[in-house]
mmCIF file of C-alpha atoms in Angstrom:
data_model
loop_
_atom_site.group_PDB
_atom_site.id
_atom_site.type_symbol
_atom_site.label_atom_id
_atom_site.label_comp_id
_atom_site.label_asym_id
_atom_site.label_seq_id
_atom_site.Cartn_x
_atom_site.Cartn_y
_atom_site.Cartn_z
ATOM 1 C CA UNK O 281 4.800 30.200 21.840
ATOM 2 C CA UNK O 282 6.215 31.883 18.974
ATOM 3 C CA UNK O 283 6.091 29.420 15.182
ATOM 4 C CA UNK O 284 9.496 29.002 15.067
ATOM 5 C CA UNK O 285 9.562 28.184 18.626
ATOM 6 C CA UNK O 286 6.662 25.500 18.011
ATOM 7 C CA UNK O 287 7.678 24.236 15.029
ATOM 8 C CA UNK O 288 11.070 23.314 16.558
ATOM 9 C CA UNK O 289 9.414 21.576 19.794
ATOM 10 C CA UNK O 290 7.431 19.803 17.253
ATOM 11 C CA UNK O 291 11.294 18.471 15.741
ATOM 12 C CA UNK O 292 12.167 17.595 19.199
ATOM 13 C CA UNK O 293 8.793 15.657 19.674
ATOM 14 C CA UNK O 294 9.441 13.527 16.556
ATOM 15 C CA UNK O 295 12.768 12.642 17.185
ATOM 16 C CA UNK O 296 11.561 11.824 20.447
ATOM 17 C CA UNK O 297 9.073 9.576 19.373
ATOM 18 C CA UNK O 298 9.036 8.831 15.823
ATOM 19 C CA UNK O 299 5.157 10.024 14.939
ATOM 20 C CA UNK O 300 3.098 12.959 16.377
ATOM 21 C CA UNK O 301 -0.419 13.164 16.240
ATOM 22 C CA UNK O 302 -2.558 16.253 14.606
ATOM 23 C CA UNK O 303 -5.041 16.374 17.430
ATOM 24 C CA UNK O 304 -2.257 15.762 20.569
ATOM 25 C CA UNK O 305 -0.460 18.788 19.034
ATOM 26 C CA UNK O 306 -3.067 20.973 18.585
ATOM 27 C CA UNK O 307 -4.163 20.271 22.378
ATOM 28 C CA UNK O 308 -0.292 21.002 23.343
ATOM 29 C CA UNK O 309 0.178 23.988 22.056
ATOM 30 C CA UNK O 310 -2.824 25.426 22.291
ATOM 31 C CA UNK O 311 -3.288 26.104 18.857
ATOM 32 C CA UNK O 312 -6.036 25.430 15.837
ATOM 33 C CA UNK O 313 -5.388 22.288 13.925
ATOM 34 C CA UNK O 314 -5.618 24.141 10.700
ATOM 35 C CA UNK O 315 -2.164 25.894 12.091
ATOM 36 C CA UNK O 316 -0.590 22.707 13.324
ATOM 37 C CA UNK O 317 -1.515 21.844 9.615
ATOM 38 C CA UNK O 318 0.578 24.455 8.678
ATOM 39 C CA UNK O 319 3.641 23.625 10.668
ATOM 40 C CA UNK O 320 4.159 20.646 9.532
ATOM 41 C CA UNK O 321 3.298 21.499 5.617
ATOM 42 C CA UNK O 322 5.883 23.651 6.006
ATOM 43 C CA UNK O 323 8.106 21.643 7.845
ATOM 44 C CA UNK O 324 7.290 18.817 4.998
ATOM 45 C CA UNK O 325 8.318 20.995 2.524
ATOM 46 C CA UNK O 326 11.727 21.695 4.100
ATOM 47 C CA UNK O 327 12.418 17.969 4.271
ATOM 48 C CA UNK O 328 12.216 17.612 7.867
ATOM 49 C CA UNK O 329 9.207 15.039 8.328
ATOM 50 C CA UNK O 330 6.907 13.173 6.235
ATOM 51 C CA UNK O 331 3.099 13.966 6.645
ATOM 52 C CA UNK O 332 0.860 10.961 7.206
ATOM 53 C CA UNK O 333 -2.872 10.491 7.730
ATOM 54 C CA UNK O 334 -3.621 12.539 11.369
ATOM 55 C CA UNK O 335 0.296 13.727 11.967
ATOM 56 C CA UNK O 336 3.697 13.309 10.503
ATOM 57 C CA UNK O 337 6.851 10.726 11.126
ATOM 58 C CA UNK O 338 10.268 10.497 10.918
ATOM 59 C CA UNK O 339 10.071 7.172 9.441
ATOM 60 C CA UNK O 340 12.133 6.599 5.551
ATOM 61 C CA UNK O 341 9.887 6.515 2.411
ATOM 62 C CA UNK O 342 10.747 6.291 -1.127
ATOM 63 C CA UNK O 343 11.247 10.725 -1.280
ATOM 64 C CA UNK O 344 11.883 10.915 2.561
ATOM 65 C CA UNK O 345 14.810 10.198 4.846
ATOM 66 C CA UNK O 346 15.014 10.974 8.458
ATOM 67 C CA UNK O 347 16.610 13.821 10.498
ATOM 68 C CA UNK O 348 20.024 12.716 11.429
ATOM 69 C CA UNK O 349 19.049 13.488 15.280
ATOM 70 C CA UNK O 350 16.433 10.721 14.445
ATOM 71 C CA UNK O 351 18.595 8.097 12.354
ATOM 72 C CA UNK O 352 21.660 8.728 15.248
ATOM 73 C CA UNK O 353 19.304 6.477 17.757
ATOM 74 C CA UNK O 354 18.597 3.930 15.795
ATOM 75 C CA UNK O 355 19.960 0.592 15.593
ATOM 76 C CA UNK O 356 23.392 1.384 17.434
ATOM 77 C CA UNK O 357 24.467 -1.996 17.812
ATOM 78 C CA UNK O 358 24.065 -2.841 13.638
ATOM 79 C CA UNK O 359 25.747 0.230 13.025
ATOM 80 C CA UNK O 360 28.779 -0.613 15.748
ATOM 81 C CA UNK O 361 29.383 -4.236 14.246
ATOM 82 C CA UNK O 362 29.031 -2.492 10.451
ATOM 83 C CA UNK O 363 31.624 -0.007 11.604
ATOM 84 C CA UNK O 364 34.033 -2.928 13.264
ATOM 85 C CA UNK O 365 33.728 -4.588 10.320
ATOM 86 C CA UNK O 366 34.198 -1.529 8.055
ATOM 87 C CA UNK O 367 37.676 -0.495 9.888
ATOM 88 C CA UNK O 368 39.153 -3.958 9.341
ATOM 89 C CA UNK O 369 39.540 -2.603 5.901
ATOM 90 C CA UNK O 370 41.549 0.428 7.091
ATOM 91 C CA UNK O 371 45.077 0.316 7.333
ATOM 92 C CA UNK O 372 47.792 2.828 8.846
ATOM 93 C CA UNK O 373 48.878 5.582 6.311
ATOM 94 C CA UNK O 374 45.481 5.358 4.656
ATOM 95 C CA UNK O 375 44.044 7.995 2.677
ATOM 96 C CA UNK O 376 39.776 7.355 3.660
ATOM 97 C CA UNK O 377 36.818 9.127 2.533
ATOM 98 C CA UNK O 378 33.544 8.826 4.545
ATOM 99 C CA UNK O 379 30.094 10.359 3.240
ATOM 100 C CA UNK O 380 27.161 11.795 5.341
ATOM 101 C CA UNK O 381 24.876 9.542 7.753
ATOM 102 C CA UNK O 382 24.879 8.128 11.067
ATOM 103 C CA UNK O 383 26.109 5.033 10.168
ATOM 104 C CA UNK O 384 29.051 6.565 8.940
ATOM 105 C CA UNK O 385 29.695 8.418 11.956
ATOM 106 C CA UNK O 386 30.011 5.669 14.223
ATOM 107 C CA UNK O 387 32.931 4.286 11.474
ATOM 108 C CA UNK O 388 34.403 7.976 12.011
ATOM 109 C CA UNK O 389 34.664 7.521 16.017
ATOM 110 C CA UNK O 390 36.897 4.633 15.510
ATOM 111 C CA UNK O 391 39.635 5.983 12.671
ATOM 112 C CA UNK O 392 41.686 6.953 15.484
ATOM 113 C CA UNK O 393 42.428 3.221 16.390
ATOM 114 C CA UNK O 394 44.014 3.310 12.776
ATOM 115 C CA UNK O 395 45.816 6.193 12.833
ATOM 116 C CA UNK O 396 47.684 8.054 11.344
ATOM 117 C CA UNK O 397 45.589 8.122 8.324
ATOM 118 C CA UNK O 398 43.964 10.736 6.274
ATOM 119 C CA UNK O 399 40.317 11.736 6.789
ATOM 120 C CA UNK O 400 38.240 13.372 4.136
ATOM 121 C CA UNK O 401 34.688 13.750 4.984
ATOM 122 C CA UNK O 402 31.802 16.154 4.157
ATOM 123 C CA UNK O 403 30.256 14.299 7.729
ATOM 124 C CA UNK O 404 29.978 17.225 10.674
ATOM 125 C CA UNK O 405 29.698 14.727 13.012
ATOM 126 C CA UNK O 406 32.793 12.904 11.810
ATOM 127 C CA UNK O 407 34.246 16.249 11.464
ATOM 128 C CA UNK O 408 33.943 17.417 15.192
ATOM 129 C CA UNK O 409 34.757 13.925 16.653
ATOM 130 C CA UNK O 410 38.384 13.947 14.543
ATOM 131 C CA UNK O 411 39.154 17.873 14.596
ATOM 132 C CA UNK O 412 41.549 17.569 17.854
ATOM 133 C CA UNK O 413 42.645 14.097 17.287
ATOM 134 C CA UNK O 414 46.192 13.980 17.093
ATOM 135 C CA UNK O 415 47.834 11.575 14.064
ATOM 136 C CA UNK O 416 44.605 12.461 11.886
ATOM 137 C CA UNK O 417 44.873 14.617 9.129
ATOM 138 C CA UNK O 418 41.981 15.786 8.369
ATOM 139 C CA UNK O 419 40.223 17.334 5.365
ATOM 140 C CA UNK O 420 37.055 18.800 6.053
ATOM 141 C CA UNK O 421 34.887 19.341 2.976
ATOM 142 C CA UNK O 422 33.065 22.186 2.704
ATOM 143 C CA UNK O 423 30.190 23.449 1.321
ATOM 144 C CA UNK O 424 26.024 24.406 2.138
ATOM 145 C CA UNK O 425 25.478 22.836 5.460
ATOM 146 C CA UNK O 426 22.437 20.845 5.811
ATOM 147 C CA UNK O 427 20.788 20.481 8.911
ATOM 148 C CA UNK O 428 18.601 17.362 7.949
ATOM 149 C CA UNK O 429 21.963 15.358 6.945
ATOM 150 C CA UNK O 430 24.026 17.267 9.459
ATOM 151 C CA UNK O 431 26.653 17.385 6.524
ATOM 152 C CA UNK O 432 27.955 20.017 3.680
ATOM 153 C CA UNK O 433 26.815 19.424 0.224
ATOM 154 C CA UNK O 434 26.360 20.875 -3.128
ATOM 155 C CA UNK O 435 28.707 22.198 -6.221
ATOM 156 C CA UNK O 436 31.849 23.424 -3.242
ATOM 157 C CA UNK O 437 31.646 20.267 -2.103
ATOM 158 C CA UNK O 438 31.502 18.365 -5.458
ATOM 159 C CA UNK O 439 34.023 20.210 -6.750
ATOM 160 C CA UNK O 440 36.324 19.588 -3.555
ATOM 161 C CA UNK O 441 36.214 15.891 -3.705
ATOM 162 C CA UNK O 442 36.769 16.143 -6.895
ATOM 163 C CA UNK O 443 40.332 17.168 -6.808
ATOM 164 C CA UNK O 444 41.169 14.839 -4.229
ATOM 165 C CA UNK O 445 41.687 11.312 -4.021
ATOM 166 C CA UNK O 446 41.658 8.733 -1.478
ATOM 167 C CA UNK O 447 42.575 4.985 -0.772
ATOM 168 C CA UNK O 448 38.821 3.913 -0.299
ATOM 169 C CA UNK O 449 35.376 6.011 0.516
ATOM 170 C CA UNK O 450 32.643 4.205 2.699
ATOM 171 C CA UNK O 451 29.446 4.819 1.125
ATOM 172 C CA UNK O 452 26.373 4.684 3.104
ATOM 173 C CA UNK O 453 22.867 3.934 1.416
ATOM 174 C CA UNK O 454 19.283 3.761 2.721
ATOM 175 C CA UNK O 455 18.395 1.404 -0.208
ATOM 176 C CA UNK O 456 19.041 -1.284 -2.637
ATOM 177 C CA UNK O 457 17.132 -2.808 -4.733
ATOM 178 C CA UNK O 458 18.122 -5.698 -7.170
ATOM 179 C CA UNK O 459 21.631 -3.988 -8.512
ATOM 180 C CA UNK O 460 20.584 -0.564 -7.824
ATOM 181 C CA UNK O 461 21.653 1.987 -4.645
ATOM 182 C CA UNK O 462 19.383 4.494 -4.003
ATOM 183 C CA UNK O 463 19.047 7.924 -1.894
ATOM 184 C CA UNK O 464 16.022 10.471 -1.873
ATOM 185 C CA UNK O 465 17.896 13.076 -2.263
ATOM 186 C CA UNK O 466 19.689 14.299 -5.264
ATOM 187 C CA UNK O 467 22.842 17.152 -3.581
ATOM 188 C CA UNK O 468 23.554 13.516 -1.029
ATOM 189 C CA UNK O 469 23.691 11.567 -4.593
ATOM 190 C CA UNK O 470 26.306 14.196 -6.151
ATOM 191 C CA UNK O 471 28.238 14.137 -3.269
ATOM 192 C CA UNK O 472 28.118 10.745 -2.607
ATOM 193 C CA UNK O 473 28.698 10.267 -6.434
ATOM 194 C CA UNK O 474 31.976 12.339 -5.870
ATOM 195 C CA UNK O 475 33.403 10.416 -3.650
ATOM 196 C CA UNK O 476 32.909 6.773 -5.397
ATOM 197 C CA UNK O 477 34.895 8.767 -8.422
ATOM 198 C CA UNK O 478 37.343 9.867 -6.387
ATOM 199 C CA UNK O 479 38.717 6.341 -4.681
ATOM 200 C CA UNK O 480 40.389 3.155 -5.611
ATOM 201 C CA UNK O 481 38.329 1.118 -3.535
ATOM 202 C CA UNK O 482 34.712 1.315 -2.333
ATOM 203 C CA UNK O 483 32.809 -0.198 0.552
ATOM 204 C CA UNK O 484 28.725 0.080 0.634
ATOM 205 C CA UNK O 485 27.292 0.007 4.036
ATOM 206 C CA UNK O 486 23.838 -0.644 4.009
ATOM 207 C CA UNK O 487 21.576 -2.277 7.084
ATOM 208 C CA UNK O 488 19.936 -5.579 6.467
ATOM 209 C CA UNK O 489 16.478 -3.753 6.351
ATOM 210 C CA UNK O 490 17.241 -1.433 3.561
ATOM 211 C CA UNK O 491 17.205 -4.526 1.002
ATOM 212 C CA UNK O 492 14.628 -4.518 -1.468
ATOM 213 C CA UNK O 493 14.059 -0.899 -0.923
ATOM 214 C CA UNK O 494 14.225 1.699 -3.706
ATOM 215 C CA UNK O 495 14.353 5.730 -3.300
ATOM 216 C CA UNK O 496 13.752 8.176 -5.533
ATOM 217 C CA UNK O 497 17.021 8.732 -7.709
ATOM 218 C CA UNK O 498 19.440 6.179 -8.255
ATOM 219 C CA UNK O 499 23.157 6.264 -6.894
ATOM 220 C CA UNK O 500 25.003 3.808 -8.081
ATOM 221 C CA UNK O 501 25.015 0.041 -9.203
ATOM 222 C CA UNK O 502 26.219 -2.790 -6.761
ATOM 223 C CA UNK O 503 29.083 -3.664 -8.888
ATOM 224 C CA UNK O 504 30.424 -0.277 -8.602
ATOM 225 C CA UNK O 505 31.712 -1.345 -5.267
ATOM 226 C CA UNK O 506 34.516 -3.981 -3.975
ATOM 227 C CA UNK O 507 32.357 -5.062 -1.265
ATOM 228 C CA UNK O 508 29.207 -4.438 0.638
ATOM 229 C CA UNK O 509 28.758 -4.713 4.473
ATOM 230 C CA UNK O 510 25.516 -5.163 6.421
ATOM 231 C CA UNK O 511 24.548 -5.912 9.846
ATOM 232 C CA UNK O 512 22.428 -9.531 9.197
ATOM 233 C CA UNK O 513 22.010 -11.778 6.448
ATOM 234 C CA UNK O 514 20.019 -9.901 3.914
ATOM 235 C CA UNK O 515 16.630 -11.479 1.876
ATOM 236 C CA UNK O 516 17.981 -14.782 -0.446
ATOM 237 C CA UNK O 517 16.967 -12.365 -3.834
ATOM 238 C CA UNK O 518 19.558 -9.512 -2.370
ATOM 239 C CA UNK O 519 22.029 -11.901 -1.844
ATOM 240 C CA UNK O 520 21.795 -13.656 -5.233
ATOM 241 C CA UNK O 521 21.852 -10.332 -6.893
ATOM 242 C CA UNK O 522 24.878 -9.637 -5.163
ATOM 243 C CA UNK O 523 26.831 -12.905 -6.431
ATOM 244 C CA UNK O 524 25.447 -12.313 -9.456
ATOM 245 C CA UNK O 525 27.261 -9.001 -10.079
ATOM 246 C CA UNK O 526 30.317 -10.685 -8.162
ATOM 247 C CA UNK O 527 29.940 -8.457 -5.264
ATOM 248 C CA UNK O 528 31.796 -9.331 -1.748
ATOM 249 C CA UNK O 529 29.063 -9.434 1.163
ATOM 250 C CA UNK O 530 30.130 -9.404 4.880
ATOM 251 C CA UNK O 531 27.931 -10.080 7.047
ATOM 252 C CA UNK O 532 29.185 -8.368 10.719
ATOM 253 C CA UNK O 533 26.174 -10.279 12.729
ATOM 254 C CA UNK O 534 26.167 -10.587 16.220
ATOM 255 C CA UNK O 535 26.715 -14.080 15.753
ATOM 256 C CA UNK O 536 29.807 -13.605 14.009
ATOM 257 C CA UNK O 537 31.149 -11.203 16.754
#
């Protein structure tokens, strides 16, 4: 099997299965560890996986988010109920932005039930689901595709969302902490950035678990944002940090549904 070849099967493993182990791989392929090494140093260095002791993961850390193959399986139901409760904030005639993430894809499969509104999104997924939808205008911003975030970022995109303007952005986050939002990765923060600057209103969608997390740059402050939705009640020292900058939480739990 040729690297490339490999190191892709190796993807495919992880989002598979979340972790890989050193010695299964080097058994599966066929190959010396000290090359499986390689792969996935290299693949770690492209942002794709996280190394750990004896293999690698998919899992978030502080510098490290997850393929968006990966974070696309995970926790459908909390992202459905975020995303209900997310599009009761929509109206008809609408101008909405919508960022990069999985969680913000599922939001982008149900505009249509709002239409006719006004899409601008730097999102592919969001992008191919609303491309042919009829009553959706859509403005697809541009920019260096990322396969990792399976979205288009740097200074074309910045600049693009920039010189627009919208009614309200929904802003997904893999971590707050105390008043801070946080992302790993600095081109997601500018763009992400962009768009807060660039609406009247703001939503932060954030799962439950990501409380009391911290990444490596900082995004944004809670207060930033009109209100924050998550999928179950967060930890008491989130919420009281919340109502403490005067924040709006809504809780879409199942028990609410």
């Amino acid at each position: 099997m040729k690297r490339d070849d490999r190191r892709q099967a190796i993807m495919d493993l992880l989002v598979a299965q979340r972790m890989v182990d050193l010695d299964d791989l080097s058994d599966r392929f066929a190959v010396s560890k000290m090359t499986i090494h390689r792969d996935l140093d290299d693949l770690e260095q492209a942002g794709m996986l996280r190394k750990v002791r004896g293999g690698a993961t998919m899992e978030a850390g502080s510098h490290f988010e997850s393929d968006f193959r990966f974070r696309q399986q995970q926790e459908g139901d909390a992202k459905r109920r975020m995303a209900e409760a997310a599009l009761e904030l929509v109206e008809p005639g609408m101008t909405v932005m919508i960022n990069d993430g999985s969680m913000a894809s599922v939001l982008g499969e149900m505009l249509p039930q709002k239409r006719p509104l006004t899409v601008i999104t730097n999102n592919a997924a969001v992008i191919d689901r609303l491309k042919a939808e009829s009553g959706i205008d859509l403005i697809a911003v541009g920019g260096s595709y990322s396969v990792k975030f399976n979205g288009f970022f740097g200074v074309v995109a910045e600049e693009a969302l920039s010189r627009l303007s919208a009614d309200i952005a929904f802003i997904s986050t893999p971590a707050v902490s105390g008043l801070r939002v946080y992302h790993m990765d600095d081109d997601v923060v500018r763009s992400k950035r962009a768009m807060i600057a660039s609406a009247a209103r703001r939503c932060l969608l954030v799962n439950h678990k990501r409380f009391n997390h911290t990444a490596l740059h900082v995004l944004a402050t809670v207060d930033e944002f009109e209100i924050v939705i998550t999928d179950q009640e967060p930890p008491v020292e989130a919420r009281v940090a919340l109502d403490a900058a005067k924040v709006s939480l809504r809780v879409a739990s199942a028990e609410s549904r």
